[in-house]
XYZ file of C-alpha atoms in Angstrom:
686
model
C 16.072 43.866 -47.940
C 19.584 44.550 -46.617
C 22.504 45.690 -48.901
C 25.640 43.674 -48.585
C 28.605 45.942 -47.781
C 31.719 45.628 -50.060
C 34.925 45.195 -48.032
C 37.186 48.307 -48.073
C 40.382 46.285 -48.599
C 38.955 44.690 -51.743
C 38.052 48.152 -53.177
C 41.552 49.553 -52.542
C 43.110 46.527 -54.199
C 41.056 47.086 -57.374
C 42.032 50.794 -57.487
C 45.753 49.976 -57.175
C 45.512 47.506 -60.007
C 43.924 50.169 -62.240
C 46.667 52.716 -61.372
C 49.435 50.245 -62.170
C 47.892 49.776 -65.596
C 47.942 53.536 -66.197
C 51.632 54.077 -65.223
C 53.023 51.282 -67.369
C 56.204 52.078 -69.422
C 55.528 54.612 -72.234
C 55.843 53.252 -75.758
C 55.987 55.371 -78.913
C 52.984 55.442 -81.082
C 53.266 54.277 -84.737
C 52.391 57.843 -85.721
C 55.531 59.317 -84.164
C 57.296 59.491 -87.556
C 54.555 61.519 -89.116
C 54.555 63.918 -86.167
C 58.295 64.405 -86.374
C 58.123 65.090 -90.133
C 55.362 67.606 -89.613
C 57.237 69.455 -86.883
C 60.785 69.357 -88.294
C 60.253 72.237 -90.747
C 58.352 74.929 -89.009
C 59.564 74.117 -85.468
C 62.442 76.524 -85.504
C 60.368 79.386 -86.799
C 57.574 78.974 -84.342
C 59.780 78.926 -81.299
C 61.189 82.383 -80.639
C 62.726 83.815 -77.546
C 59.746 86.188 -77.293
C 57.738 85.688 -74.183
C 54.561 87.201 -75.670
C 53.361 84.007 -77.251
C 49.767 83.144 -76.447
C 48.935 80.071 -74.623
C 47.190 78.757 -77.706
C 50.504 78.572 -79.663
C 52.324 76.645 -77.035
C 52.270 72.931 -76.591
C 49.672 71.857 -74.002
C 51.553 70.629 -70.985
C 49.647 72.055 -68.033
C 48.186 68.863 -66.730
C 51.496 67.411 -65.652
C 52.531 70.558 -63.855
C 49.223 70.887 -62.136
C 49.289 67.291 -61.310
C 52.730 67.567 -59.738
C 51.552 70.445 -57.553
C 48.622 68.377 -56.061
C 49.730 66.874 -52.811
C 49.580 63.121 -52.645
C 46.386 61.630 -51.166
C 44.396 64.846 -51.657
C 42.135 63.162 -54.256
C 40.814 60.813 -51.629
C 39.470 63.531 -49.367
C 38.265 65.904 -52.038
C 34.758 65.735 -53.374
C 33.969 65.389 -57.112
C 34.122 68.722 -59.081
C 30.820 70.387 -59.599
C 29.380 71.627 -62.922
C 30.390 75.238 -62.244
C 34.145 74.510 -62.066
C 35.218 73.355 -65.655
C 36.140 76.844 -66.942
C 38.363 77.613 -63.976
C 40.135 74.320 -64.412
C 40.926 75.041 -68.111
C 42.415 78.451 -67.312
C 44.624 76.927 -64.664
C 45.741 74.325 -67.190
C 46.784 76.990 -69.774
C 48.764 78.888 -67.172
C 50.522 75.766 -66.118
C 51.396 74.978 -69.747
C 52.906 78.439 -70.252
C 55.048 78.024 -67.265
C 56.099 74.622 -68.418
C 56.830 75.949 -71.945
C 59.048 78.664 -70.554
C 60.984 76.099 -68.600
C 61.177 73.540 -71.385
C 61.957 75.866 -74.387
C 65.743 75.827 -73.978
C 65.696 72.053 -73.817
C 63.509 71.796 -76.909
C 65.724 74.075 -78.920
C 68.574 71.809 -78.262
C 67.022 68.883 -79.971
C 63.891 68.175 -82.017
C 63.799 64.661 -80.762
C 63.706 65.766 -77.218
C 60.853 68.129 -78.114
C 58.840 65.463 -79.761
C 59.563 63.105 -76.990
C 58.562 65.794 -74.492
C 55.317 66.399 -76.299
C 54.598 62.773 -76.300
C 55.445 62.520 -72.665
C 53.325 65.553 -71.913
C 50.399 64.028 -73.793
C 50.844 60.782 -72.014
C 51.166 62.587 -68.706
C 47.948 64.495 -69.444
C 46.205 61.275 -70.382
C 47.471 59.654 -67.205
C 46.210 62.555 -65.072
C 42.802 62.345 -66.673
C 42.749 58.649 -65.999
C 43.734 59.197 -62.399
C 41.022 61.868 -62.077
C 38.406 59.535 -63.478
C 39.730 56.745 -61.267
C 39.574 59.048 -58.262
C 35.989 60.030 -59.076
C 35.020 56.410 -59.544
C 36.760 55.501 -56.307
C 34.877 58.258 -54.473
C 31.579 57.110 -55.963
C 32.414 53.555 -54.951
C 33.273 54.691 -51.427
C 30.032 56.664 -51.245
C 28.100 53.554 -52.289
C 30.020 51.509 -49.740
C 29.291 54.093 -47.017
C 25.612 54.225 -48.035
C 25.400 50.428 -48.010
C 27.253 50.313 -44.690
C 24.956 52.962 -43.230
C 21.860 51.132 -44.505
C 23.178 47.824 -43.152
C 23.990 49.488 -39.815
C 20.489 50.955 -39.649
C 18.929 47.572 -40.462
C 21.163 45.928 -37.885
C 20.010 48.508 -35.339
C 16.376 47.861 -36.254
C 16.975 44.123 -35.977
C 18.603 44.592 -32.567
C 15.741 46.833 -31.485
C 13.180 44.258 -32.702
C 15.014 41.461 -30.919
C 15.242 43.563 -27.761
C 11.509 44.325 -28.048
C 10.679 40.655 -28.417
C 12.889 39.832 -25.460
C 11.126 42.455 -23.361
C 7.724 41.154 -24.505
C 8.673 37.568 -23.657
C 10.018 38.687 -20.296
C 6.792 40.628 -19.660
C 4.642 37.633 -20.649
C 6.729 35.330 -18.471
C 6.398 37.768 -15.597
C 2.621 37.962 -16.113
C 2.390 34.148 -16.209
C 4.426 33.917 -13.018
C 2.247 36.518 -11.333
C -0.899 34.741 -12.491
C 0.442 31.393 -11.251
C 1.385 33.025 -7.969
C -2.106 34.480 -7.617
C -3.703 31.115 -8.471
C -1.455 29.321 -5.992
C -2.303 31.907 -3.376
C -6.014 31.523 -4.149
C -5.720 27.731 -3.955
C -3.898 28.041 -0.668
C -6.622 30.316 0.675
C -9.240 27.873 -0.540
C -7.459 24.985 1.197
C -7.206 27.041 4.360
C -10.922 27.782 4.168
C -11.710 24.097 3.621
C -9.467 23.198 6.512
C -11.232 25.703 8.740
C -14.595 24.349 7.557
C -13.582 20.758 8.243
C -12.175 21.717 11.606
C -15.466 23.406 12.399
C -17.408 20.310 11.324
C -15.119 18.074 13.378
C -15.603 20.303 16.393
C -19.349 20.109 15.901
C -19.160 16.342 15.581
C -17.001 16.103 18.685
C -19.437 18.313 20.545
C -22.343 16.185 19.318
C -20.468 13.025 20.268
C -19.840 14.416 23.734
C -23.485 15.377 24.049
C -24.487 11.952 22.784
C -22.174 10.342 25.336
C -23.680 12.438 28.090
C -27.157 11.529 26.911
C -26.151 7.876 26.830
C -24.793 8.127 30.349
C -27.976 9.823 31.468
C -30.060 7.186 29.711
C -27.931 4.458 31.251
C -28.410 5.982 34.680
C -32.137 6.237 34.112
C -32.176 2.706 32.759
C -30.439 1.433 35.874
C -32.833 3.321 38.105
C -35.797 2.036 36.139
C -34.281 -1.430 36.163
C -33.902 -1.339 39.937
C -37.446 -0.074 40.250
C -38.684 -2.851 37.965
C -36.673 -5.390 39.946
C -38.288 -4.198 43.171
C -41.633 -4.458 41.411
C -40.852 -8.036 40.403
C -39.959 -8.968 43.962
C -43.192 -7.449 45.275
C -45.211 -9.289 42.610
C -43.446 -12.547 43.474
C -44.215 -12.047 47.156
C -47.864 -11.401 46.382
C -47.993 -14.445 44.113
C -46.613 -16.667 46.875
C -49.178 -15.306 49.299
C -51.993 -15.903 46.827
C -50.709 -19.397 46.093
C -50.972 -20.245 49.779
C -54.682 -19.480 49.620
C -55.204 -22.477 47.338
C -56.083 -25.566 49.366
C -53.001 -27.801 49.363
C -55.164 -30.893 49.930
C -56.697 -30.400 46.446
C -60.151 -31.319 47.833
C -62.615 -29.302 49.818
C -63.656 -31.027 52.965
C -67.285 -30.174 52.492
C -67.173 -30.950 48.788
C -65.459 -34.270 48.263
C -66.327 -34.352 44.570
C -64.556 -31.090 43.670
C -60.954 -31.536 42.528
C -58.839 -28.372 42.896
C -55.615 -29.942 41.663
C -55.760 -28.012 38.359
C -55.810 -24.710 40.256
C -52.984 -25.803 42.509
C -50.884 -27.039 39.571
C -51.475 -23.854 37.623
C -50.652 -21.736 40.671
C -47.387 -23.601 41.145
C -46.599 -23.200 37.438
C -47.189 -19.443 37.631
C -44.925 -19.140 40.670
C -42.268 -21.198 38.929
C -42.443 -19.074 35.773
C -42.096 -15.855 37.744
C -39.212 -17.261 39.784
C -37.432 -18.379 36.593
C -38.029 -14.993 34.981
C -36.570 -13.183 38.001
C -33.564 -15.484 38.037
C -32.978 -14.954 34.297
C -33.276 -11.186 34.506
C -30.923 -11.089 37.506
C -28.295 -12.961 35.506
C -28.433 -10.645 32.499
C -28.789 -7.413 34.482
C -32.017 -5.590 35.083
C -35.507 -6.691 33.993
C -37.185 -5.011 31.068
C -40.649 -3.530 30.925
C -41.758 -6.667 29.108
C -40.594 -8.764 32.075
C -42.617 -6.589 34.442
C -45.607 -6.844 32.131
C -45.234 -10.631 32.044
C -45.132 -10.877 35.827
C -48.120 -8.547 36.116
C -50.020 -10.752 33.686
C -49.019 -13.726 35.803
C -50.305 -11.912 38.903
C -53.584 -11.146 37.158
C -53.840 -14.769 36.095
C -53.184 -15.902 39.652
C -55.882 -13.560 40.939
C -58.248 -14.799 38.299
C -57.307 -18.352 39.191
C -58.148 -17.818 42.838
C -61.344 -16.016 41.909
C -62.349 -18.891 39.636
C -61.518 -21.401 42.355
C -63.588 -19.509 44.876
C -66.431 -19.230 42.422
C -66.240 -22.941 41.761
C -66.231 -23.735 45.459
C -69.165 -21.414 46.004
C -71.015 -22.942 43.100
C -70.265 -26.402 44.409
C -71.569 -25.507 47.826
C -74.769 -24.167 46.340
C -75.039 -27.218 44.161
C -74.624 -29.459 47.157
C -77.274 -27.568 49.062
C -79.771 -27.742 46.273
C -78.894 -31.314 45.418
C -80.316 -30.810 42.022
C -78.346 -32.843 39.497
C -80.159 -31.308 36.543
C -79.004 -27.854 37.481
C -75.518 -29.254 37.966
C -75.483 -30.694 34.452
C -76.833 -27.456 33.015
C -74.142 -25.459 34.809
C -71.484 -27.824 33.484
C -72.718 -27.323 29.942
C -72.568 -23.566 30.387
C -68.964 -23.814 31.568
C -68.057 -25.947 28.570
C -69.758 -23.489 26.268
C -67.752 -20.592 27.758
C -64.520 -22.513 27.311
C -65.359 -23.201 23.672
C -66.075 -19.519 23.032
C -62.760 -18.536 24.569
C -60.891 -20.983 22.324
C -62.445 -19.459 19.197
C -61.132 -15.933 19.972
C -57.559 -16.964 19.003
C -56.535 -17.258 22.650
C -57.454 -20.879 23.455
C -58.222 -21.535 27.079
C -55.837 -23.850 28.859
C -57.108 -27.382 29.062
C -56.635 -29.835 31.865
C -53.108 -30.855 32.809
C -53.474 -34.515 31.912
C -54.925 -33.837 28.477
C -52.271 -31.197 27.665
C -49.448 -33.551 28.560
C -50.948 -36.296 26.456
C -51.296 -34.251 23.270
C -48.059 -32.191 23.683
C -49.420 -28.873 22.288
C -48.969 -25.441 23.832
C -51.305 -22.537 24.215
C -48.552 -19.905 24.189
C -45.258 -19.481 22.419
C -42.101 -20.449 24.273
C -40.704 -17.816 26.601
C -37.301 -17.649 24.836
C -38.961 -16.895 21.502
C -41.142 -14.235 23.074
C -38.067 -12.645 24.646
C -36.400 -12.584 21.223
C -39.569 -11.054 19.796
C -39.612 -8.352 22.482
C -35.916 -7.554 21.964
C -36.549 -6.923 18.279
C -39.480 -4.648 19.072
C -37.328 -2.735 21.576
C -34.607 -2.348 18.921
C -37.153 -0.912 16.495
C -38.419 1.533 19.120
C -34.851 2.626 19.879
C -34.268 3.185 16.175
C -37.356 5.394 15.995
C -36.150 7.354 19.003
C -32.707 7.707 17.415
C -34.081 9.672 14.437
C -36.675 11.676 16.356
C -35.228 14.969 15.109
C -35.429 14.050 11.436
C -38.770 12.322 11.995
C -40.405 15.424 13.489
C -39.114 18.175 11.187
C -42.293 20.012 10.273
C -40.868 23.462 10.938
C -37.392 22.946 9.447
C -37.513 23.121 5.654
C -33.929 21.965 5.113
C -34.258 18.908 7.356
C -37.609 18.063 5.776
C -35.981 18.152 2.342
C -33.173 15.854 3.528
C -35.767 13.501 5.022
C -37.712 13.350 1.744
C -34.583 12.685 -0.325
C -33.367 9.957 2.051
C -36.766 8.262 2.070
C -36.853 8.256 -1.744
C -33.297 6.943 -1.934
C -34.235 4.075 0.416
C -37.635 3.090 -0.992
C -37.336 3.624 -4.762
C -34.673 0.893 -5.316
C -36.762 -1.619 -3.316
C -39.807 -0.816 -5.458
C -37.732 -1.589 -8.565
C -37.037 -5.177 -7.415
C -39.015 -7.764 -9.311
C -38.286 -10.745 -11.556
C -35.646 -8.767 -13.446
C -32.251 -9.816 -14.734
C -29.319 -10.471 -12.440
C -27.308 -7.484 -13.676
C -30.126 -5.027 -12.906
C -30.692 -6.713 -9.549
C -27.025 -6.160 -8.764
C -27.353 -2.462 -9.640
C -30.237 -2.166 -7.156
C -28.187 -3.956 -4.485
C -25.152 -1.700 -5.060
C -27.316 1.405 -4.818
C -28.823 0.321 -1.470
C -25.438 -0.826 -0.140
C -23.748 2.444 -1.128
C -26.503 4.425 0.570
C -26.098 2.478 3.829
C -22.282 2.729 3.566
C -22.384 6.531 3.536
C -21.599 6.975 -0.158
C -23.614 9.469 -2.219
C -26.217 7.986 -4.588
C -28.223 9.637 -7.350
C -31.967 9.923 -6.733
C -34.107 11.898 -9.170
C -31.057 13.823 -10.356
C -29.812 14.706 -6.852
C -26.872 13.337 -4.857
C -28.152 11.904 -1.563
C -26.084 10.601 1.363
C -26.871 9.521 4.935
C -24.019 11.789 6.080
C -26.149 14.842 5.291
C -27.755 14.480 8.730
C -26.421 12.830 11.931
C -29.618 10.725 12.185
C -29.723 9.889 8.482
C -28.430 6.302 8.819
C -30.986 5.309 11.476
C -33.789 6.829 9.430
C -32.710 5.010 6.246
C -32.372 1.646 8.068
C -35.878 1.967 9.482
C -37.510 3.072 6.224
C -35.638 0.455 4.199
C -36.751 -2.387 6.493
C -40.315 -1.071 6.504
C -40.337 -0.910 2.694
C -39.121 -4.520 2.384
C -42.030 -5.700 4.572
C -44.533 -3.622 2.586
C -43.110 -5.005 -0.655
C -43.602 -8.505 0.754
C -47.219 -8.022 1.752
C -47.987 -6.194 -1.502
C -45.870 -7.516 -4.386
C -45.292 -11.066 -3.133
C -48.919 -11.618 -2.146
C -49.947 -11.139 -5.813
C -46.784 -12.405 -7.571
C -45.303 -15.301 -5.631
C -42.213 -15.479 -7.895
C -41.052 -12.027 -6.802
C -40.294 -13.319 -3.290
C -36.902 -14.681 -4.415
C -35.298 -11.562 -5.986
C -36.533 -9.462 -3.047
C -35.231 -12.029 -0.560
C -31.783 -12.368 -2.159
C -31.251 -8.578 -2.106
C -32.453 -8.329 1.497
C -30.244 -11.275 2.492
C -27.163 -9.538 1.040
C -28.031 -6.235 2.743
C -28.725 -8.106 5.996
C -25.283 -9.740 5.837
C -23.470 -6.394 5.390
C -25.777 -4.310 7.602
C -27.262 -6.507 10.389
C -29.266 -3.628 11.878
C -31.463 -3.546 8.787
C -32.239 -7.254 9.283
C -33.214 -6.818 12.933
C -35.534 -3.906 12.161
C -36.986 -5.888 9.226
C -37.863 -8.752 11.592
C -39.443 -6.314 14.046
C -41.636 -4.874 11.264
C -42.462 -8.356 9.968
C -43.474 -9.630 13.429
C -45.629 -6.581 14.038
C -47.399 -6.860 10.672
C -47.587 -10.662 10.751
C -47.345 -12.063 14.319
C -47.630 -15.584 12.875
C -44.079 -15.214 11.524
C -42.802 -15.418 15.145
C -45.025 -17.632 15.476
C -47.207 -15.884 18.031
C -50.960 -15.812 18.641
C -51.661 -12.546 20.505
C -54.080 -12.863 23.415
C -56.623 -10.196 24.159
C -55.833 -8.295 27.349
C -58.183 -6.627 29.720
C -59.191 -3.181 28.544
C -58.114 -3.823 24.937
C -60.715 -2.789 22.401
C -61.803 -5.139 19.644
C -60.274 -2.914 16.939
C -56.917 -2.812 18.693
C -57.020 -6.588 19.237
C -57.732 -7.152 15.540
C -54.754 -4.978 14.660
C -52.649 -7.135 16.989
C -53.789 -10.193 15.020
C -52.567 -8.556 11.791
C -55.836 -7.222 10.385
C -56.043 -3.770 8.819
C -58.754 -1.645 10.438
C -59.783 1.575 8.717
C -62.652 3.711 9.896
C -63.741 0.915 12.254
C -63.973 -1.478 9.278
C -61.919 -4.660 9.326
C -60.463 -5.899 6.046
C -61.945 -8.958 4.386
C -60.598 -12.376 5.305
C -59.355 -13.156 1.784
C -57.319 -9.967 1.600
C -55.949 -10.624 5.086
C -54.870 -14.152 4.139
C -53.165 -12.888 0.957
C -51.093 -10.372 2.895
C -50.078 -12.952 5.499
C -49.193 -15.363 2.682
C -46.954 -12.796 0.963
C -45.014 -12.036 4.144
C -44.564 -15.719 5.095
C -43.360 -16.525 1.565
C -40.842 -13.675 1.711
C -39.613 -14.903 5.109
C -39.314 -18.483 3.835
C -37.306 -17.268 0.819
C -34.928 -15.184 2.968
C -33.850 -18.048 5.246
C -32.654 -20.184 2.301
C -31.057 -17.573 -0.025
C -27.738 -15.749 0.120
C -26.363 -12.892 -1.970
C -24.128 -14.679 -4.544
C -21.463 -11.953 -4.553
C -21.061 -11.754 -0.767
C -18.801 -13.534 1.724
C -19.530 -17.252 1.333
C -17.393 -18.205 4.348
C -19.513 -16.438 6.961
C -22.751 -17.871 8.306
C -26.140 -16.835 6.961
C -27.444 -13.957 9.120
C -30.863 -15.674 9.415
C -30.555 -19.147 7.929
C -32.506 -22.386 7.788
C -32.136 -23.029 11.523
C -34.585 -20.184 12.142
C -36.989 -21.735 9.633
C -36.729 -25.123 11.358
C -37.403 -23.438 14.716
C -40.443 -21.646 13.248
C -41.863 -24.897 11.888
C -41.297 -26.748 15.184
C -42.874 -23.971 17.250
C -45.794 -23.725 14.830
C -46.532 -27.418 15.221
C -46.352 -27.097 19.020
C -49.168 -24.507 19.062
C -52.858 -25.138 18.889
C -53.970 -24.496 15.259
C -56.205 -21.652 14.149
C -58.910 -22.037 11.575
C -57.930 -21.023 8.040
C -54.699 -19.267 9.075
C -52.547 -22.206 10.228
C -53.198 -24.322 7.103
C -52.347 -21.429 4.795
C -49.126 -20.567 6.659
C -47.888 -24.166 6.655
C -48.655 -24.611 2.947
C -46.900 -21.387 1.883
C -43.892 -22.065 4.104
C -43.382 -25.639 2.883
C -43.901 -24.718 -0.775
C -41.145 -22.085 -0.615
C -38.480 -23.639 1.625
C -39.596 -27.268 2.034
C -36.992 -28.453 -0.487
C -34.184 -26.603 1.341
C -35.286 -27.990 4.727
C -35.449 -31.506 3.273
C -31.833 -31.261 2.044
C -30.665 -29.752 5.343
C -32.418 -31.978 7.924
C -33.128 -35.172 5.997
C -34.898 -37.845 8.070
C -35.897 -35.392 10.800
C -37.768 -33.349 8.209
C -39.657 -36.403 6.935
C -40.625 -37.308 10.496
C -42.079 -33.820 10.823
C -43.979 -34.255 7.557
C -45.513 -37.531 8.812
C -46.476 -35.815 12.063
C -48.225 -33.034 10.134
C -50.193 -35.523 8.043
C -51.116 -37.938 10.807
C -51.562 -35.700 13.846
C -51.619 -32.008 13.074
C -53.932 -31.901 10.052
C -56.714 -33.644 12.028
C -56.328 -30.932 14.696
C -56.719 -28.269 12.020
C -59.817 -30.042 10.739
C -61.283 -30.013 14.252
C -61.219 -26.178 14.418
C -62.066 -25.501 10.748
C -65.627 -24.890 9.648
C -67.087 -26.103 6.374
C -66.620 -22.701 4.710
C -62.879 -22.556 5.555
C -61.727 -25.806 3.952
C -59.937 -24.258 0.936
C -56.485 -23.834 2.479
C -56.762 -27.095 4.396
C -57.605 -29.049 1.231
C -54.592 -27.614 -0.604
C -52.349 -28.470 2.355
C -53.605 -32.060 2.446
C -53.029 -32.507 -1.324
C -49.531 -31.039 -1.070
C -48.614 -33.325 1.846
C -49.975 -36.398 0.078
C -48.022 -35.712 -3.144
C -44.773 -35.031 -1.321
C -45.000 -38.118 0.873
C -45.861 -40.340 -2.076
C -43.002 -38.993 -4.202
C -40.663 -38.749 -1.168
C -39.519 -35.449 -2.606
C -40.300 -31.766 -2.061
C -40.363 -29.971 -5.435
C -38.308 -26.854 -6.012
C -40.378 -23.704 -5.536
C -41.618 -21.905 -8.604
C -39.497 -18.879 -9.447
C -36.326 -19.985 -7.607
C -33.226 -18.122 -8.861
C -30.991 -20.301 -11.051
C -27.333 -19.670 -12.082
C -28.518 -18.624 -15.551
C -30.501 -15.798 -13.953
C -27.283 -14.068 -12.846
C -25.754 -14.289 -16.330
C -28.488 -12.129 -17.894
């Protein structure tokens, strides 16, 4: 606690006021009369001219004299008298009084009044001196207190200044430390940014180098493709030349001179057709560039067919000559029956033998799928093979642990969301769609607690597209085959992904056609040198350890995939771009149905495929094509179902019976019912 200093001017003013009170005009005391009476008698006797009087007999007047000898202002600088000085002061006072008495005696003798008055004045002067002494002492004490208070206040002020200076230094030090810390952090951040920049620059350089290498590989592949294309084109020309030479070997008169009953017009017509097909194929491939391996394979098959045609013709001519020589009509009839039996056996192996030209024109059915559809089919298979080649590094990563880990995470990120699709609510279905879309868009997605992105590997996107399409097909042949309602949520997600990422749709179709060739539609023919197991795989059967799956299981899988395909062509993702066209809409379904009805039916399979397809998307086709659709329905009932009955045995009537009942109900009601499990607007609000 600080002591408040008393101002010096105020102290001096108080001391002056006290002194003025002490030096006021002297007034006689009321006891002056008594003093005068007491001194009037013996005064003359006591005062003698002798100078040997003791100080005790004289009147005490030393204080005034001593006081007059003290220089003015000396009381201010002098210190208070100590306890050892009172005796010396009294002796000095007596000496002063003697001196004063010696000086004042003549005056006192002159008058008693003056003596009394002098005594009084001396007393008053002594009293005044004592008062001044006390006042001086008090003033000195007051000044000492003031100096002590001033010193204490000065010391406290110094401490306060020192404390304030200390705080200022501390604040300055803290501010300097904060600035240094901020500078270090900024420097660290700058170094970090520089390091990131160097890292990104390194990655960009790697990507540029990879892009340049990829471009060089593409150029090399393009060069090889052109060379192979030229080689294939030369091969086509040589095959065409050989075909024309073989075609000239067929008798243009259609009849053998020695065998007037043998008609070779079918061989000649078929030979001309083969030459025309090859010529058209060469013309088409020349217009679009170079022929593909499939084109070469087609021409080679045509050459083999032409050779077989000539061989058959020669065999028939030889047989006819022998028959003519023997002239045995019974053997001729028996040989004819054997030929018919062989033709029937060939038709039952899913590659029906071509019938006579007049009969084929009358009934309007084909043995093979149209060439344009087969070209589309082959293009999709080529795209799938290119996709596999594009992720060859990530596909064959047995020795690289890091790449194998990336491959596993990407495969899980692609397949797990598809496995979660079922008849769930619209909001959850949208979450699955967003997860797949984000993965294909290059955004990181969470899979089993890990962030996964296709950008983790240069071939990651191709690998994810392939595995995603493959998983959709497997989900169709597995989930949809047992739960028909699940075809619609799977189809609507795939349709939305297909619209945003067309490559996934193309690879999906390639997988679907390979697993289920009837979705093209396409009936694979058995080639020379093809084993029975391989041919059954081409037909869509699963063969494990030389054991072919049961027919019921095979039909269920085919049914699931056809139902998924029929659901895809009529559904669109509700949150996508409604202005653009469907990536694979109802026109493809109408083409499938028309091509299916133009092919010779297969027992058990054709009836099931038609029934599943019409149950799922018959209502959508009816609304889209109207009267043309109903004409097709009448054709199926009147013309095509009898053809199916002709090739169906008694133990395979289940699917055919269901198809006939479905057709009869729809034609009677003139309405195709909505499929069970179709997604309604209320589904998307859940």
